[in-house]
């Protein structure tokens, strides 16, 4: 069996809304696979909330010291349970907004913002040369592997959060052509690539959920519609994978995650539970599950089925994808993330 991994990121997707809205494909992956949530170990309470997904926050408002969420004991933000904070030594303070730049950079690199250097959407002091994305790491460790990344937020390519060494990069600009259009074209390109090439490691970014939440908050019908649209794109990815002529000889694992949440009114950057809660869903599309009808999965809000991941963090996504491809993290890489048991 040849292992292959698809990582899908949906920007600004609040897990409680996902659970409440029961999008069929995501709900099916949760029921058949495993999932869990954790809290981002950062946020800036005093800073203004980002008002659009890619807004560049002036640096002087970005890090306001004592309002930073702290990992370990004595956290000033610790009315909230900093889940899975045990990996980080006590006193390590990560000063970063709960914005898209820091979130996706943490997902890409497997380290937190104090290491990858992205603390807001400006990407000013990024350290992607030292901490490359997990697709680039895969290419370096196993030059025989194929990698592909598709995104509607061009900043992720521009600043190298997902770097130029990735085999295929398909980049659109949601601001230039509207987010629904960009996501639709990104999804179509990814679907075609999964059906034909089917890279060993693929990353797909979809952004409309965040855009809508900024405009209208995550409780409006538009947010529901955006989530269901992205859910349908994900369903098409899975159909494309299952339709591959070589699928019987492949073992696909799908990981789905987000970069941050939103306050009820829309917006993020701060330290609230709603902004800091993120999730990881992991499911294997092995041949024995290949016939499952994801659309009819019986998923209620009380019991979502599936196994529970213990506090999966954004930094664990990359190491998990690499471990699934048989690539161990080199201790010299100094990663914060560890592979999830999926
Ligand atoms: Zn975001």
Tab-separated table of C-alpha atoms and ligand atoms in Angstrom:
chain	number	residue	atom	x	y	z
A	1	UNK	CA	0.000	0.000	0.000
A	2	UNK	CA	1.247	3.465	-0.831
A	3	UNK	CA	0.479	6.027	1.842
A	4	UNK	CA	-0.948	9.353	0.772
A	5	UNK	CA	-2.117	12.304	2.820
A	6	UNK	CA	-4.557	15.121	2.114
A	7	UNK	CA	-4.627	18.072	4.506
A	8	UNK	CA	-7.552	20.465	4.098
A	9	UNK	CA	-7.603	23.794	5.917
A	10	UNK	CA	-10.777	25.836	6.318
A	11	UNK	CA	-10.083	29.342	7.566
A	12	UNK	CA	-11.862	30.628	10.645
A	13	UNK	CA	-14.032	27.571	11.117
A	14	UNK	CA	-15.520	27.476	14.598
A	15	UNK	CA	-15.794	23.920	15.849
A	16	UNK	CA	-19.021	24.523	17.762
A	17	UNK	CA	-20.624	25.819	14.581
A	18	UNK	CA	-19.313	22.825	12.650
A	19	UNK	CA	-20.886	20.499	15.212
A	20	UNK	CA	-24.163	22.406	15.243
A	21	UNK	CA	-24.476	22.712	11.480
A	22	UNK	CA	-23.685	19.044	10.765
A	23	UNK	CA	-22.126	19.399	7.321
A	24	UNK	CA	-22.450	15.868	5.949
A	25	UNK	CA	-18.926	15.176	4.723
A	26	UNK	CA	-17.088	16.583	7.721
A	27	UNK	CA	-19.554	14.905	10.064
A	28	UNK	CA	-18.973	11.639	8.238
A	29	UNK	CA	-15.204	11.956	8.581
A	30	UNK	CA	-15.596	12.617	12.299
A	31	UNK	CA	-17.897	9.641	12.749
A	32	UNK	CA	-15.618	7.310	10.821
A	33	UNK	CA	-12.336	8.761	11.983
A	34	UNK	CA	-11.044	10.740	14.934
A	35	UNK	CA	-11.198	14.337	16.018
A	36	UNK	CA	-10.456	16.690	18.855
A	37	UNK	CA	-9.962	20.305	19.818
A	38	UNK	CA	-7.371	22.387	21.592
A	39	UNK	CA	-6.795	26.026	22.460
A	40	UNK	CA	-4.248	28.144	20.666
A	41	UNK	CA	-1.523	29.032	23.180
A	42	UNK	CA	-1.586	32.686	22.148
A	43	UNK	CA	-3.780	35.707	21.552
A	44	UNK	CA	-3.598	39.446	22.148
A	45	UNK	CA	-6.433	40.696	24.322
A	46	UNK	CA	-5.702	44.380	23.979
A	47	UNK	CA	-5.198	44.482	20.242
A	48	UNK	CA	-8.013	45.361	17.864
A	49	UNK	CA	-9.566	42.428	16.119
A	50	UNK	CA	-8.636	41.730	12.571
A	51	UNK	CA	-11.503	42.834	10.416
A	52	UNK	CA	-10.688	41.044	7.224
A	53	UNK	CA	-8.915	37.748	6.681
A	54	UNK	CA	-5.717	39.126	5.239
A	55	UNK	CA	-5.610	42.512	6.852
A	56	UNK	CA	-2.139	43.586	7.824
A	57	UNK	CA	-2.097	44.657	11.416
A	58	UNK	CA	0.318	47.485	12.217
A	59	UNK	CA	3.167	46.090	14.209
A	60	UNK	CA	2.836	48.478	17.132
A	61	UNK	CA	-0.576	47.061	17.938
A	62	UNK	CA	0.407	43.482	17.368
A	63	UNK	CA	2.166	42.514	20.568
A	64	UNK	CA	0.967	44.088	23.740
A	65	UNK	CA	2.890	42.162	26.321
A	66	UNK	CA	1.028	41.253	29.417
A	67	UNK	CA	-2.165	40.411	27.614
A	68	UNK	CA	-0.523	37.585	25.752
A	69	UNK	CA	-1.856	34.166	26.508
A	70	UNK	CA	0.784	32.215	28.354
A	71	UNK	CA	1.567	28.561	28.202
A	72	UNK	CA	2.047	26.581	31.338
A	73	UNK	CA	1.266	27.579	34.865
A	74	UNK	CA	0.155	31.006	35.931
A	75	UNK	CA	-1.342	31.916	32.616
A	76	UNK	CA	-3.091	35.277	32.648
A	77	UNK	CA	-5.587	33.800	30.218
A	78	UNK	CA	-6.073	30.739	32.307
A	79	UNK	CA	-9.629	30.954	33.287
A	80	UNK	CA	-9.368	29.043	30.057
A	81	UNK	CA	-7.952	25.599	29.943
A	82	UNK	CA	-4.793	25.718	27.889
A	83	UNK	CA	-5.204	22.222	26.617
A	84	UNK	CA	-2.103	20.291	25.725
A	85	UNK	CA	0.175	22.983	27.019
A	86	UNK	CA	2.399	20.447	28.718
A	87	UNK	CA	4.690	20.194	25.732
A	88	UNK	CA	5.882	23.718	26.180
A	89	UNK	CA	8.037	24.622	29.110
A	90	UNK	CA	6.481	26.740	31.791
A	91	UNK	CA	6.988	30.414	31.252
A	92	UNK	CA	7.295	30.268	27.504
A	93	UNK	CA	5.115	33.164	26.458
A	94	UNK	CA	3.964	33.310	22.879
A	95	UNK	CA	3.056	36.812	21.846
A	96	UNK	CA	0.884	36.582	18.795
A	97	UNK	CA	-2.546	37.521	17.602
A	98	UNK	CA	-4.994	34.692	16.883
A	99	UNK	CA	-4.801	35.598	13.225
A	100	UNK	CA	-4.521	33.653	10.012
A	101	UNK	CA	-0.813	34.285	9.481
A	102	UNK	CA	0.250	32.792	12.809
A	103	UNK	CA	-2.279	29.953	12.569
A	104	UNK	CA	-1.399	28.738	9.089
A	105	UNK	CA	2.296	29.236	9.762
A	106	UNK	CA	1.974	26.998	12.837
A	107	UNK	CA	0.125	24.385	10.794
A	108	UNK	CA	2.720	24.609	8.026
A	109	UNK	CA	5.864	24.539	10.138
A	110	UNK	CA	4.992	22.503	13.232
A	111	UNK	CA	6.250	25.235	15.565
A	112	UNK	CA	4.513	28.085	17.414
A	113	UNK	CA	4.756	31.780	16.471
A	114	UNK	CA	7.693	32.517	18.773
A	115	UNK	CA	9.700	30.133	16.592
A	116	UNK	CA	8.306	30.640	13.070
A	117	UNK	CA	8.153	34.376	13.715
A	118	UNK	CA	4.701	35.141	12.274
A	119	UNK	CA	2.655	36.959	14.932
A	120	UNK	CA	0.099	38.678	12.701
A	121	UNK	CA	-0.806	38.874	9.034
A	122	UNK	CA	2.249	40.939	8.134
A	123	UNK	CA	4.613	37.902	8.155
A	124	UNK	CA	7.369	40.450	8.860
A	125	UNK	CA	9.897	38.351	10.744
A	126	UNK	CA	9.097	34.914	9.433
A	127	UNK	CA	11.618	32.128	9.902
A	128	UNK	CA	10.504	29.821	7.104
A	129	UNK	CA	14.103	29.192	6.041
A	130	UNK	CA	14.743	27.637	9.445
A	131	UNK	CA	11.260	26.146	9.846
A	132	UNK	CA	10.001	25.153	6.392
A	133	UNK	CA	6.502	23.841	5.768
A	134	UNK	CA	5.800	20.133	6.069
A	135	UNK	CA	5.485	19.601	2.308
A	136	UNK	CA	8.928	21.107	1.800
A	137	UNK	CA	10.221	18.864	4.585
A	138	UNK	CA	8.660	15.875	2.871
A	139	UNK	CA	10.404	16.775	-0.387
A	140	UNK	CA	13.719	17.139	1.399
A	141	UNK	CA	13.412	13.870	3.292
A	142	UNK	CA	11.993	11.859	0.424
A	143	UNK	CA	12.703	13.391	-3.002
A	144	UNK	CA	10.669	10.578	-4.546
A	145	UNK	CA	7.456	11.936	-2.976
A	146	UNK	CA	5.150	14.257	-4.882
A	147	UNK	CA	3.661	17.292	-3.138
A	148	UNK	CA	0.997	19.823	-4.063
A	149	UNK	CA	-0.622	22.830	-2.404
A	150	UNK	CA	-3.661	24.844	-3.440
A	151	UNK	CA	-4.740	28.096	-1.820
A	152	UNK	CA	-7.056	31.069	-2.230
A	153	UNK	CA	-5.084	33.211	0.233
A	154	UNK	CA	-2.103	34.314	-1.818
A	155	UNK	CA	-0.140	35.516	1.226
A	156	UNK	CA	0.623	31.914	2.134
A	157	UNK	CA	2.651	31.564	-1.048
A	158	UNK	CA	3.961	35.125	-1.221
A	159	UNK	CA	5.646	34.955	2.157
A	160	UNK	CA	6.682	31.332	1.830
A	161	UNK	CA	4.551	29.812	4.574
A	162	UNK	CA	4.084	27.095	1.958
A	163	UNK	CA	7.306	27.402	0.035
A	164	UNK	CA	8.462	27.279	-3.574
A	165	UNK	CA	10.004	23.810	-3.225
A	166	UNK	CA	6.529	22.260	-3.121
A	167	UNK	CA	6.068	20.280	-6.317
A	168	UNK	CA	2.866	21.997	-7.427
A	169	UNK	CA	1.610	25.295	-6.028
A	170	UNK	CA	-1.732	26.609	-7.266
A	171	UNK	CA	-2.271	30.093	-5.873
A	172	UNK	CA	-5.222	32.415	-6.309
A	173	UNK	CA	-6.038	35.709	-4.624
A	174	UNK	CA	-9.428	35.743	-2.930
A	175	UNK	CA	-9.282	39.514	-2.584
A	176	UNK	CA	-8.763	40.019	-6.295
A	177	UNK	CA	-11.360	37.631	-7.669
A	178	UNK	CA	-13.667	37.240	-4.620
A	179	UNK	CA	-13.374	34.435	-2.122
A	180	UNK	CA	-16.192	32.231	-3.432
A	181	UNK	CA	-14.641	32.341	-6.902
A	182	UNK	CA	-11.134	31.720	-5.620
A	183	UNK	CA	-12.234	28.826	-3.410
A	184	UNK	CA	-14.255	27.308	-6.241
A	185	UNK	CA	-11.282	27.405	-8.610
A	186	UNK	CA	-8.886	26.176	-5.947
A	187	UNK	CA	-11.227	23.292	-5.186
A	188	UNK	CA	-11.592	22.408	-8.854
A	189	UNK	CA	-7.828	22.421	-9.362
A	190	UNK	CA	-7.297	20.316	-6.260
A	191	UNK	CA	-10.019	17.875	-7.255
A	192	UNK	CA	-8.487	17.388	-10.702
A	193	UNK	CA	-5.028	16.968	-9.242
A	194	UNK	CA	-6.230	14.424	-6.678
A	195	UNK	CA	-7.998	12.449	-9.397
A	196	UNK	CA	-5.065	12.442	-11.816
A	197	UNK	CA	-1.692	12.950	-10.153
A	198	UNK	CA	-2.837	12.246	-6.619
A	199	UNK	CA	0.261	13.648	-4.964
A	200	UNK	CA	1.603	11.785	-1.959
A	201	UNK	CA	1.046	14.899	0.148
A	202	UNK	CA	-1.529	17.559	-0.704
A	203	UNK	CA	-2.600	20.716	1.125
A	204	UNK	CA	-5.752	22.633	0.215
A	205	UNK	CA	-6.774	25.960	1.764
A	206	UNK	CA	-10.328	27.342	1.571
A	207	UNK	CA	-11.098	30.819	2.892
A	208	UNK	CA	-14.726	31.819	2.456
A	209	UNK	CA	-15.789	30.742	5.961
A	210	UNK	CA	-13.424	33.328	7.413
A	211	UNK	CA	-14.446	36.059	5.028
A	212	UNK	CA	-18.122	35.602	5.846
A	213	UNK	CA	-17.482	35.437	9.575
A	214	UNK	CA	-15.601	38.728	9.424
A	215	UNK	CA	-18.495	40.384	7.651
A	216	UNK	CA	-21.453	38.838	9.427
A	217	UNK	CA	-20.273	36.616	12.288
A	218	UNK	CA	-20.326	32.823	12.494
A	219	UNK	CA	-24.026	32.544	13.366
A	220	UNK	CA	-25.507	33.903	10.158
A	221	UNK	CA	-27.033	31.892	7.285
A	222	UNK	CA	-24.169	32.979	5.029
A	223	UNK	CA	-21.684	31.240	7.324
A	224	UNK	CA	-23.793	28.092	7.202
A	225	UNK	CA	-23.834	28.312	3.417
A	226	UNK	CA	-20.071	28.866	3.216
A	227	UNK	CA	-19.405	25.885	5.455
A	228	UNK	CA	-21.696	23.660	3.415
A	229	UNK	CA	-20.039	24.815	0.203
A	230	UNK	CA	-16.609	23.936	1.558
A	231	UNK	CA	-17.979	20.660	2.889
A	232	UNK	CA	-19.190	19.836	-0.606
A	233	UNK	CA	-15.735	20.632	-2.033
A	234	UNK	CA	-14.250	18.254	0.508
A	235	UNK	CA	-16.749	15.618	-0.597
A	236	UNK	CA	-15.586	16.062	-4.172
A	237	UNK	CA	-11.976	15.604	-3.069
A	238	UNK	CA	-12.897	12.327	-1.390
A	239	UNK	CA	-14.855	11.187	-4.438
A	240	UNK	CA	-11.886	12.021	-6.647
A	241	UNK	CA	-9.598	9.997	-4.410
A	242	UNK	CA	-11.934	7.021	-4.264
A	243	UNK	CA	-12.343	7.149	-8.023
A	244	UNK	CA	-8.638	6.790	-8.667
A	245	UNK	CA	-7.857	3.642	-10.694
A	246	UNK	CA	-5.044	2.916	-8.238
A	247	UNK	CA	-7.097	3.557	-5.092
A	248	UNK	CA	-7.089	-0.092	-4.030
A	249	UNK	CA	-3.316	0.067	-3.699
A	250	UNK	CA	-3.301	3.325	-1.767
A	251	UNK	CA	-3.904	4.184	1.864
A	252	UNK	CA	-5.218	7.749	2.110
A	253	UNK	CA	-5.480	9.718	5.317
A	254	UNK	CA	-7.390	12.990	5.374
A	255	UNK	CA	-6.707	15.672	7.972
A	256	UNK	CA	-8.949	18.724	8.315
A	257	UNK	CA	-8.135	21.728	10.475
A	258	UNK	CA	-8.560	25.465	10.943
A	259	UNK	CA	-6.337	28.343	12.001
A	260	UNK	CA	-8.475	30.105	14.641
A	261	UNK	CA	-12.100	30.737	15.540
A	262	UNK	CA	-14.146	33.940	15.698
A	263	UNK	CA	-16.002	35.940	18.284
A	264	UNK	CA	-19.769	35.824	17.902
A	265	UNK	CA	-19.766	39.242	16.262
A	266	UNK	CA	-17.054	38.167	13.828
A	267	UNK	CA	-13.342	38.870	14.086
A	268	UNK	CA	-10.331	37.433	15.863
A	269	UNK	CA	-6.893	38.217	17.187
A	270	UNK	CA	-7.770	38.036	20.877
A	271	UNK	CA	-7.716	35.455	23.634
A	272	UNK	CA	-11.339	34.312	23.948
A	273	UNK	CA	-12.193	30.633	23.899
A	274	UNK	CA	-14.148	31.235	20.702
A	275	UNK	CA	-11.079	32.655	18.964
A	276	UNK	CA	-8.563	30.160	20.369
A	277	UNK	CA	-10.492	26.915	19.877
A	278	UNK	CA	-9.195	24.922	16.924
A	279	UNK	CA	-9.758	21.342	15.826
A	280	UNK	CA	-8.168	18.507	13.928
A	281	UNK	CA	-10.183	15.783	12.208
A	282	UNK	CA	-8.390	12.702	10.922
A	283	UNK	CA	-9.879	9.900	8.872
A	284	UNK	CA	-8.464	7.105	6.778
A	285	UNK	CA	-10.042	6.390	3.433
A	286	UNK	CA	-8.839	2.821	3.358
A	287	UNK	CA	-10.431	0.377	1.020
A	288	UNK	CA	-12.612	-1.090	3.735
A	289	UNK	CA	-14.175	2.290	4.396
A	290	UNK	CA	-14.298	3.198	0.758
A	291	UNK	CA	-17.906	2.212	0.307
A	292	UNK	CA	-19.206	4.165	3.252
A	293	UNK	CA	-21.827	6.704	2.365
A	294	UNK	CA	-20.478	9.774	4.081
A	295	UNK	CA	-23.555	11.742	3.225
A	296	UNK	CA	-25.826	9.628	5.317
A	297	UNK	CA	-23.698	9.291	8.401
A	298	UNK	CA	-25.853	9.454	11.478
A	299	UNK	CA	-24.226	12.190	13.464
A	300	UNK	CA	-26.058	13.817	16.292
A	301	UNK	CA	-24.770	16.739	18.279
A	302	UNK	CA	-24.483	14.682	21.448
A	303	UNK	CA	-22.397	11.866	20.043
A	304	UNK	CA	-20.390	12.526	16.958
A	305	UNK	CA	-19.049	9.002	16.819
A	306	UNK	CA	-15.440	8.434	15.990
A	307	UNK	CA	-12.447	8.331	18.240
A	308	UNK	CA	-11.226	11.269	20.251
A	309	UNK	CA	-7.886	12.903	19.694
A	310	UNK	CA	-6.446	14.237	22.922
A	311	UNK	CA	-5.952	17.937	22.439
A	312	UNK	CA	-4.623	17.900	18.882
A	313	UNK	CA	-2.729	21.121	18.185
A	314	UNK	CA	-2.057	22.989	14.983
A	315	UNK	CA	1.657	22.225	15.293
A	316	UNK	CA	0.858	18.497	15.296
A	317	UNK	CA	-0.677	18.526	11.807
A	318	UNK	CA	2.587	18.587	9.856
A	319	UNK	CA	4.397	15.989	11.966
A	320	UNK	CA	1.313	13.765	11.686
A	321	UNK	CA	1.256	14.045	7.907
A	322	UNK	CA	4.977	13.292	7.714
A	323	UNK	CA	4.709	10.328	10.097
A	324	UNK	CA	1.946	8.885	7.918
A	325	UNK	CA	4.431	9.021	5.044
A	326	UNK	CA	7.057	7.285	7.153
A	327	UNK	CA	9.100	10.422	7.802
A	328	UNK	CA	10.285	10.895	11.364
A	329	UNK	CA	10.979	14.370	12.664
A	330	UNK	CA	14.670	15.056	13.092
A	331	UNK	CA	15.191	16.281	16.691
A	332	UNK	CA	17.487	18.917	15.226
A	333	UNK	CA	14.411	20.490	13.626
A	334	UNK	CA	13.258	21.530	17.084
A	335	UNK	CA	9.556	21.127	16.332
A	336	UNK	CA	6.801	21.808	18.857
A	337	UNK	CA	4.426	19.359	17.199
A	338	UNK	CA	4.337	15.599	17.524
A	339	UNK	CA	2.545	13.035	15.367
A	340	UNK	CA	-1.035	12.320	16.395
A	341	UNK	CA	-2.057	8.692	16.733
A	342	UNK	CA	-4.483	8.402	13.874
B	1	LIG	ZN1	-7.778	32.886	9.425
